[in-house]
Coordinates of C-alpha atoms in Angstrom, one line a residue:
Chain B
X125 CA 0.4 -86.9 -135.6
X126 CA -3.0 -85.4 -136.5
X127 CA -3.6 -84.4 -140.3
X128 CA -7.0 -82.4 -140.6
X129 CA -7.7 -82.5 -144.3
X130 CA -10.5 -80.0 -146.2
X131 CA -13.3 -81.3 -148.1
X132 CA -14.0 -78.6 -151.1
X133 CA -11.4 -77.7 -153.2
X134 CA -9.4 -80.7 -152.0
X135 CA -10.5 -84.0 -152.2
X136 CA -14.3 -82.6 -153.9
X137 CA -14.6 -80.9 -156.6
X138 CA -16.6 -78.3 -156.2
X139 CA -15.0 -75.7 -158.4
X140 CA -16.4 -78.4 -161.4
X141 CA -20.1 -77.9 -160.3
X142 CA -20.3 -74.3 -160.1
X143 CA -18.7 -74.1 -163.8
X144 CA -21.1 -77.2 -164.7
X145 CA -24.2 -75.6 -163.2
X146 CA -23.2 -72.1 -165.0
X147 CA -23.3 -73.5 -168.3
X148 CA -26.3 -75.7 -167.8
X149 CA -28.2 -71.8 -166.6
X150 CA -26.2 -69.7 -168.7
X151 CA -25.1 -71.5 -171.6
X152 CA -20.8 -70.2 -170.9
X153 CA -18.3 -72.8 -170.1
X154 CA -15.8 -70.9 -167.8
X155 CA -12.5 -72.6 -167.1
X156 CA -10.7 -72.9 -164.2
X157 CA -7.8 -70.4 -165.9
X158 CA -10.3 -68.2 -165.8
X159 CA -10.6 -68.3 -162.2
X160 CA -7.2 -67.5 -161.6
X161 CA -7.1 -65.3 -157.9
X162 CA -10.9 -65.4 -158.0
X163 CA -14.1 -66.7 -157.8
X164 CA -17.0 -67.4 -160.6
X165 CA -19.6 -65.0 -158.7
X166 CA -16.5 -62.9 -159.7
X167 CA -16.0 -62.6 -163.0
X168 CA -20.0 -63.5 -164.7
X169 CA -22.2 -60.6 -165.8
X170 CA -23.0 -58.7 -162.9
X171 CA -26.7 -59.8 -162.6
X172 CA -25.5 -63.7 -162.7
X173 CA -23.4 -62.9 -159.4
X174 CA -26.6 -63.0 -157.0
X175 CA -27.5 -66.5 -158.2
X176 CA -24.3 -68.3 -158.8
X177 CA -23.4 -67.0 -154.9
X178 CA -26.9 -68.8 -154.2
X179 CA -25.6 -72.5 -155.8
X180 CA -24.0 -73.8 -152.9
X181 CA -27.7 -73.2 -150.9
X182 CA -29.4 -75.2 -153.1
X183 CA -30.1 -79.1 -152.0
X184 CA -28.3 -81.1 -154.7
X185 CA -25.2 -78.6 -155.1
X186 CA -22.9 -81.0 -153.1
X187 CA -24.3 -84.5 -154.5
X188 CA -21.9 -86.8 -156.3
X189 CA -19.1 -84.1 -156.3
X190 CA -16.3 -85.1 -158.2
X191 CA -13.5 -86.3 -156.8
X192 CA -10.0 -84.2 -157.2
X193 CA -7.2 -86.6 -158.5
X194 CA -5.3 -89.2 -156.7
X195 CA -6.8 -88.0 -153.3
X196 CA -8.5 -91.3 -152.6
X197 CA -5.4 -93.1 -153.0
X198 CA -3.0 -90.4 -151.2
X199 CA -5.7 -89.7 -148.1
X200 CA -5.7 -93.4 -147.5
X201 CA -2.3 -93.9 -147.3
X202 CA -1.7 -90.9 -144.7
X203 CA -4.6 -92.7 -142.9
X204 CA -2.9 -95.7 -142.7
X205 CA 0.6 -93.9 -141.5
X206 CA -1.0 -91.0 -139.5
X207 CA -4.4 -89.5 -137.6
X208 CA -6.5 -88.6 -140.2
X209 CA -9.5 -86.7 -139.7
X210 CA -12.0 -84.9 -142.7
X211 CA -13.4 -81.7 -141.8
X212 CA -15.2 -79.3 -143.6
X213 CA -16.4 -76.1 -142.3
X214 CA -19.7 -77.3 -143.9
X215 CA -22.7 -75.2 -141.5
X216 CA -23.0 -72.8 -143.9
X217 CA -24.5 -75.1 -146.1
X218 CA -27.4 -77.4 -144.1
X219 CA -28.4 -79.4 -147.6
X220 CA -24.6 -80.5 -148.3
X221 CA -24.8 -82.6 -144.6
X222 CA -26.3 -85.8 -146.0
X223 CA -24.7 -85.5 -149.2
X224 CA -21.2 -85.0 -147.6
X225 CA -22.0 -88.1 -145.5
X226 CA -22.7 -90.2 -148.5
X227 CA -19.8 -88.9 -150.6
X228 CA -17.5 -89.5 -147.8
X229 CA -18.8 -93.2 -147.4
X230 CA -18.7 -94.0 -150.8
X231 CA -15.5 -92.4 -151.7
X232 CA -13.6 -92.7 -148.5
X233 CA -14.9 -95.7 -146.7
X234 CA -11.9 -95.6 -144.7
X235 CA -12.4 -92.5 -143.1
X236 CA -14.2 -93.5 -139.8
X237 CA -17.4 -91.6 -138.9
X238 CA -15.3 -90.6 -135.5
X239 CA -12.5 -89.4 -137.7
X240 CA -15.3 -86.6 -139.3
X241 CA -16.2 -83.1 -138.7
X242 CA -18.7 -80.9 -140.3
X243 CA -17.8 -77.7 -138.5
X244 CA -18.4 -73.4 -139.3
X245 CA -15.4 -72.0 -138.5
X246 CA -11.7 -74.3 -138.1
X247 CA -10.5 -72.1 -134.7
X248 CA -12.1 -74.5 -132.8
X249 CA -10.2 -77.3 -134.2
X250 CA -6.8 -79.1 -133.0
X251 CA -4.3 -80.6 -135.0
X252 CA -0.7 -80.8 -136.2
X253 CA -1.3 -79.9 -139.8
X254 CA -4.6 -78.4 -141.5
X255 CA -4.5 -78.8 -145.6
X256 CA -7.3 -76.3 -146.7
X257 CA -7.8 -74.1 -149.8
X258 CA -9.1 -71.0 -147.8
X259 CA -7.2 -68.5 -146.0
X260 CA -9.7 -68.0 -143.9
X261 CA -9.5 -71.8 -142.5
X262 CA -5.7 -72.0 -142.4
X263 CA -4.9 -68.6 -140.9
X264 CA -7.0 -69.4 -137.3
X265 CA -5.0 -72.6 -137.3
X266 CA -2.4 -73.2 -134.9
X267 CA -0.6 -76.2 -136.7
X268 CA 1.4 -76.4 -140.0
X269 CA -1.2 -74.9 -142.2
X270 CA -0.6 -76.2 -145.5
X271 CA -2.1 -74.6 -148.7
X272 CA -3.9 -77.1 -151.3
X273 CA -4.2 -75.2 -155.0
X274 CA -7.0 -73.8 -156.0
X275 CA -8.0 -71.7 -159.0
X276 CA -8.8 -68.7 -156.4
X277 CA -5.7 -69.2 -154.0
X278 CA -3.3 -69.3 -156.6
X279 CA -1.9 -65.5 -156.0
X280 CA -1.7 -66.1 -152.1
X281 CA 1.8 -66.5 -151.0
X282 CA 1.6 -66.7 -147.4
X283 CA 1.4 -70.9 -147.0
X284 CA 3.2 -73.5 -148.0
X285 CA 1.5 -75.4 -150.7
X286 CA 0.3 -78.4 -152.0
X287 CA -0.6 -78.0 -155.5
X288 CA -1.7 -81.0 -155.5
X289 CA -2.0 -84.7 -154.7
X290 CA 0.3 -86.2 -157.3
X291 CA 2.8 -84.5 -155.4
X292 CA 2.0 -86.8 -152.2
X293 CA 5.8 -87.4 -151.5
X294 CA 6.2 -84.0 -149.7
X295 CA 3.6 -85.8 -147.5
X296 CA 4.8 -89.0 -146.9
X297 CA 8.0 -87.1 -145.7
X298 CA 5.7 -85.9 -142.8
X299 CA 7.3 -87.4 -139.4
Chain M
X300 CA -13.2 -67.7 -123.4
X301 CA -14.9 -70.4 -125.4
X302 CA -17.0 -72.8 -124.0
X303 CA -18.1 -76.0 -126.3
X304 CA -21.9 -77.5 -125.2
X305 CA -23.0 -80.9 -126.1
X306 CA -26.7 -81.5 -127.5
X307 CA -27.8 -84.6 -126.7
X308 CA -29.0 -85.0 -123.1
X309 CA -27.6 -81.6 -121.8
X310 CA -29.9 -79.1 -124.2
X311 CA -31.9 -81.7 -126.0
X312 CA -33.6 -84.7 -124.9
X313 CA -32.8 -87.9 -125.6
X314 CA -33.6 -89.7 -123.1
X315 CA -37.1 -89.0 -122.9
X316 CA -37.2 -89.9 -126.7
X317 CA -36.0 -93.4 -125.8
X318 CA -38.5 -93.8 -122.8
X319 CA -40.8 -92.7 -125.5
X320 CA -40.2 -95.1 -128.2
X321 CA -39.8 -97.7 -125.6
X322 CA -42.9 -97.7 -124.9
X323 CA -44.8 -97.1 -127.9
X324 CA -43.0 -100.1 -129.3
X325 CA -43.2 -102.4 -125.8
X326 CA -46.1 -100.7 -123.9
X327 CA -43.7 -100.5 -121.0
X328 CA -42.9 -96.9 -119.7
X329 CA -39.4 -96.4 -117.5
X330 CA -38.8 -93.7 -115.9
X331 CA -35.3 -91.8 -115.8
X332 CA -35.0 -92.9 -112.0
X333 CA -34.5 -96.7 -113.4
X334 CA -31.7 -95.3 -115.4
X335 CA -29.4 -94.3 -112.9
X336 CA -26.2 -95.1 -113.5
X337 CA -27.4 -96.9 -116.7
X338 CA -28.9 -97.2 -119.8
X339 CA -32.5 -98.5 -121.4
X340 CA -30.7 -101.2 -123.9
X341 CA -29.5 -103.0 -120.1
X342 CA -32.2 -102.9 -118.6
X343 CA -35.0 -104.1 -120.9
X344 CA -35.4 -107.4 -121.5
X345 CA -32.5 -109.2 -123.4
X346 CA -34.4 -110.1 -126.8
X347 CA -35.0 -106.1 -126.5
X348 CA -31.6 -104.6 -126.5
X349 CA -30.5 -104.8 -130.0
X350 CA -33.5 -103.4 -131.0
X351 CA -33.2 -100.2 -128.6
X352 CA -29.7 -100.1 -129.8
X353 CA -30.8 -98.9 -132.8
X354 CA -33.4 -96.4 -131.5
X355 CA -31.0 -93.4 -132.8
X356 CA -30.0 -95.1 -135.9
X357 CA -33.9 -94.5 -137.3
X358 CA -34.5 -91.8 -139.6
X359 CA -36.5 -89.5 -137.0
X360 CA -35.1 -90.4 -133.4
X361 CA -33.4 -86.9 -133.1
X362 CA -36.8 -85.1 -135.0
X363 CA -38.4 -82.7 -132.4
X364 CA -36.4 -83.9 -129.2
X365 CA -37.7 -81.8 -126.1
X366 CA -35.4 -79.3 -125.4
X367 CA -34.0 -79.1 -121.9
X368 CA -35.2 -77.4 -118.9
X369 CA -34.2 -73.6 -119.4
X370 CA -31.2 -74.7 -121.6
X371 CA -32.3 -71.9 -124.2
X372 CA -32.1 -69.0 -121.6
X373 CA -28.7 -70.4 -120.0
X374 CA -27.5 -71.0 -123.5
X375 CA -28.2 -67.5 -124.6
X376 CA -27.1 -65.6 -121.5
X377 CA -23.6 -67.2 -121.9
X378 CA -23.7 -66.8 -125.5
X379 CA -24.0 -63.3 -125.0
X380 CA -20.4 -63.4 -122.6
X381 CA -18.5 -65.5 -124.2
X382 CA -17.4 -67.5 -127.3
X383 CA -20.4 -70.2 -126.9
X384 CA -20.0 -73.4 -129.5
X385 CA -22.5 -76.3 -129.9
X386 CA -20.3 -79.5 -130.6
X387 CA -22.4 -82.7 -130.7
X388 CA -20.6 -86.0 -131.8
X389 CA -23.6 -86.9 -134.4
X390 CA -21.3 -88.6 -136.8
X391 CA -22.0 -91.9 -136.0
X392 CA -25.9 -91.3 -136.5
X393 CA -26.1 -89.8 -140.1
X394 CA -29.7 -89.3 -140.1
X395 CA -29.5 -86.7 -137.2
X396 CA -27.7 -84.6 -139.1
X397 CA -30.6 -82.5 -140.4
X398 CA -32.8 -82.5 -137.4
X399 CA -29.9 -81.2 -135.5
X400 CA -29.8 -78.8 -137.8
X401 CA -33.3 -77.8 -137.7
X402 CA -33.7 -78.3 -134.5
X403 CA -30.5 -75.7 -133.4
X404 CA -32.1 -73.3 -136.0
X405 CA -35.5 -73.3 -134.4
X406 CA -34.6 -73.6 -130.6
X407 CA -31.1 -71.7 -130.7
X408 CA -31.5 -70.0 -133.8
X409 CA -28.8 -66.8 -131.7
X410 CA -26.2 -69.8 -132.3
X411 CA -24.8 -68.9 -135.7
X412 CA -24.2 -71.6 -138.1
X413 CA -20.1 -70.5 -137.6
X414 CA -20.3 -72.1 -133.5
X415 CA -22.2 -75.2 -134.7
X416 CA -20.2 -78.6 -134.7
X417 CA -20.9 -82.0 -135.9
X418 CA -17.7 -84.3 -135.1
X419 CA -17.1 -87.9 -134.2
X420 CA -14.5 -87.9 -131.4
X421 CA -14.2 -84.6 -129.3
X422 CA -10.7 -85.3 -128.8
X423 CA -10.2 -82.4 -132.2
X424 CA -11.8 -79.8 -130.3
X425 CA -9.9 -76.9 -128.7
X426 CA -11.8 -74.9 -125.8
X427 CA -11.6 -73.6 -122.4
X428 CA -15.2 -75.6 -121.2
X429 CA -16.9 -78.6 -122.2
X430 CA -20.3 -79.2 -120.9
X431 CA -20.6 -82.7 -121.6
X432 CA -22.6 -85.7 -120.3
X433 CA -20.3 -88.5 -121.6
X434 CA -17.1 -89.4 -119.7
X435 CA -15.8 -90.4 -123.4
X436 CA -16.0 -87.5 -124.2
X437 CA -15.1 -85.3 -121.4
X438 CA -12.2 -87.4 -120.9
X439 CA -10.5 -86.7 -123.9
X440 CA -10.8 -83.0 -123.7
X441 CA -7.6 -80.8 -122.3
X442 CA -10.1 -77.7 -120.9
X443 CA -12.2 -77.5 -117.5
X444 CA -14.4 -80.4 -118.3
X445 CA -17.8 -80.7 -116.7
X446 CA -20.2 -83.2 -116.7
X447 CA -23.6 -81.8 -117.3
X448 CA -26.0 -84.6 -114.9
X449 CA -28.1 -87.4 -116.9
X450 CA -29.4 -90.5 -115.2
X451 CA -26.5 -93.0 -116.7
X452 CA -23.8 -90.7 -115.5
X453 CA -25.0 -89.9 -111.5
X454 CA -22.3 -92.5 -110.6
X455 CA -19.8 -90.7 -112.1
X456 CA -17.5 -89.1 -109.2
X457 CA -14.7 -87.7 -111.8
X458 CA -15.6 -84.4 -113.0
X459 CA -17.2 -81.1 -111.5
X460 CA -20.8 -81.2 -112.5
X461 CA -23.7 -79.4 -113.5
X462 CA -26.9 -80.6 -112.4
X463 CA -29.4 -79.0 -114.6
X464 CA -29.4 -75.4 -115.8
X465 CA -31.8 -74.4 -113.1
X466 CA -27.9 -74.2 -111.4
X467 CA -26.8 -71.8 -113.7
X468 CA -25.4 -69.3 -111.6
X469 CA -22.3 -72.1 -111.0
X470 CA -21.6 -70.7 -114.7
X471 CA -22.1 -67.1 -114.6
X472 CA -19.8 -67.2 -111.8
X473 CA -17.2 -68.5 -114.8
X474 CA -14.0 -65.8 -114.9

């Protein structure tokens, strides 16, 4: 069985750097509560919006991401059980390629480089199960599209959901 | 109908990079008729190999590649019919990542950043086409696969094949 897992929002944390790098330029700590359904462009002053949409373009947005709980430990043991691949629709964004690289050998040594895709959009993609954050990713899928929470999918009730990866048993149940 | 094109050695050259290198580092220029049915690491000399091996491993082996005869015009004319993706498996060479990058953006800059895929194995991807010059690769794909001519492949008798783009009008023919 084939388990294509999502970068951002699911084993990075990129939802951290964007509220990190908005107080370091704004001086405002948002919290990810306050993010609930949305996202930060969203709910900042309206002349903010243009250049926290621009963060994710800049060349160190993606280094040293955090890393969301327990994924290390959960993503290694469906590796070890299953077909594991990493992909994250990651074109958009030409600066995060090396960093992703990096992250992904420091942090999950155990993904092999042939089990990795940096892709644009996930139609093009075949697998049993997709776990993404975005609607956009998990509706063109054709597997078991499984929802991972995040602060601006919370309101969407059209997946089935992780919520996240201390609750790995409804994983390990996969056949 | 979606067809997935590889980069390396069916729109950009990398074999002529290797001839290249070859013989800046040994003063020896082969020619692409001494790789039929082969590659340069087996036929150099032996205390040569390893270092050849690790030709695409170096920081600027995929900087600048020459593109492919009329590769761009073929590229673009069935870009402009049908759901055209470039899917290179540049995983296992980190450091190509951005030159791939640049080089898509500056030679096939009407391939949008959504159709642009970095992967390991092509075994993930779903299409109706690969144009392909690796067996590994076309072998593991479920669609029409065909096997896009370069010297180490002529021997190859298992797949339809496309000789150069100059033969393009074997693909416009494409229902």
């Amino acid at each position: 069985m084939r388990i294509l897992i999502d970068m951002d929002d699911v084993i990075a944390n990129a939802v951290e750097r964007f509220l990190e790098w908005y107080e370091r330029d704004f001086g405002v700590r948002y919290t990810k509560e306050d993010l609930r359904g949305t996202k930060l462009h969203m709910i900042v002053p309206e002349e903010h919006r243009k250049i926290v949409k621009e963060y994710p373009h800049c060349e160190d947005f993606f280094k040293d991401l955090p890393v969301i709980e327990k994924s290390i430990e959960v993503v290694e043991e469906l590796n070890n059980r299953f077909e594991v691949y990493i992909a994250s629709a990651a074109m958009e964004f030409p600066y995060s390629l090396p960093h992703k690289t990096k992250w992904l050998d420091k942090h999950f040594p155990f993904i092999h480089w042939k089990r990795r895709i940096f892709c644009g959009d996930k139609s093009v993609l075949k697998g049993d199960i997709l776990i993404d954050d975005h609607d956009f990713n998990l509706s063109v899928f054709d597997g078991r599209a499984i929802m991972f929470s995040s602060p601006h999918n919370l309101n969407d009730t059209k997946y089935e959901r992780l919520d996240s990866w201390l609750d790995a048993e409804k994983l390990f149940d996969l056949k």
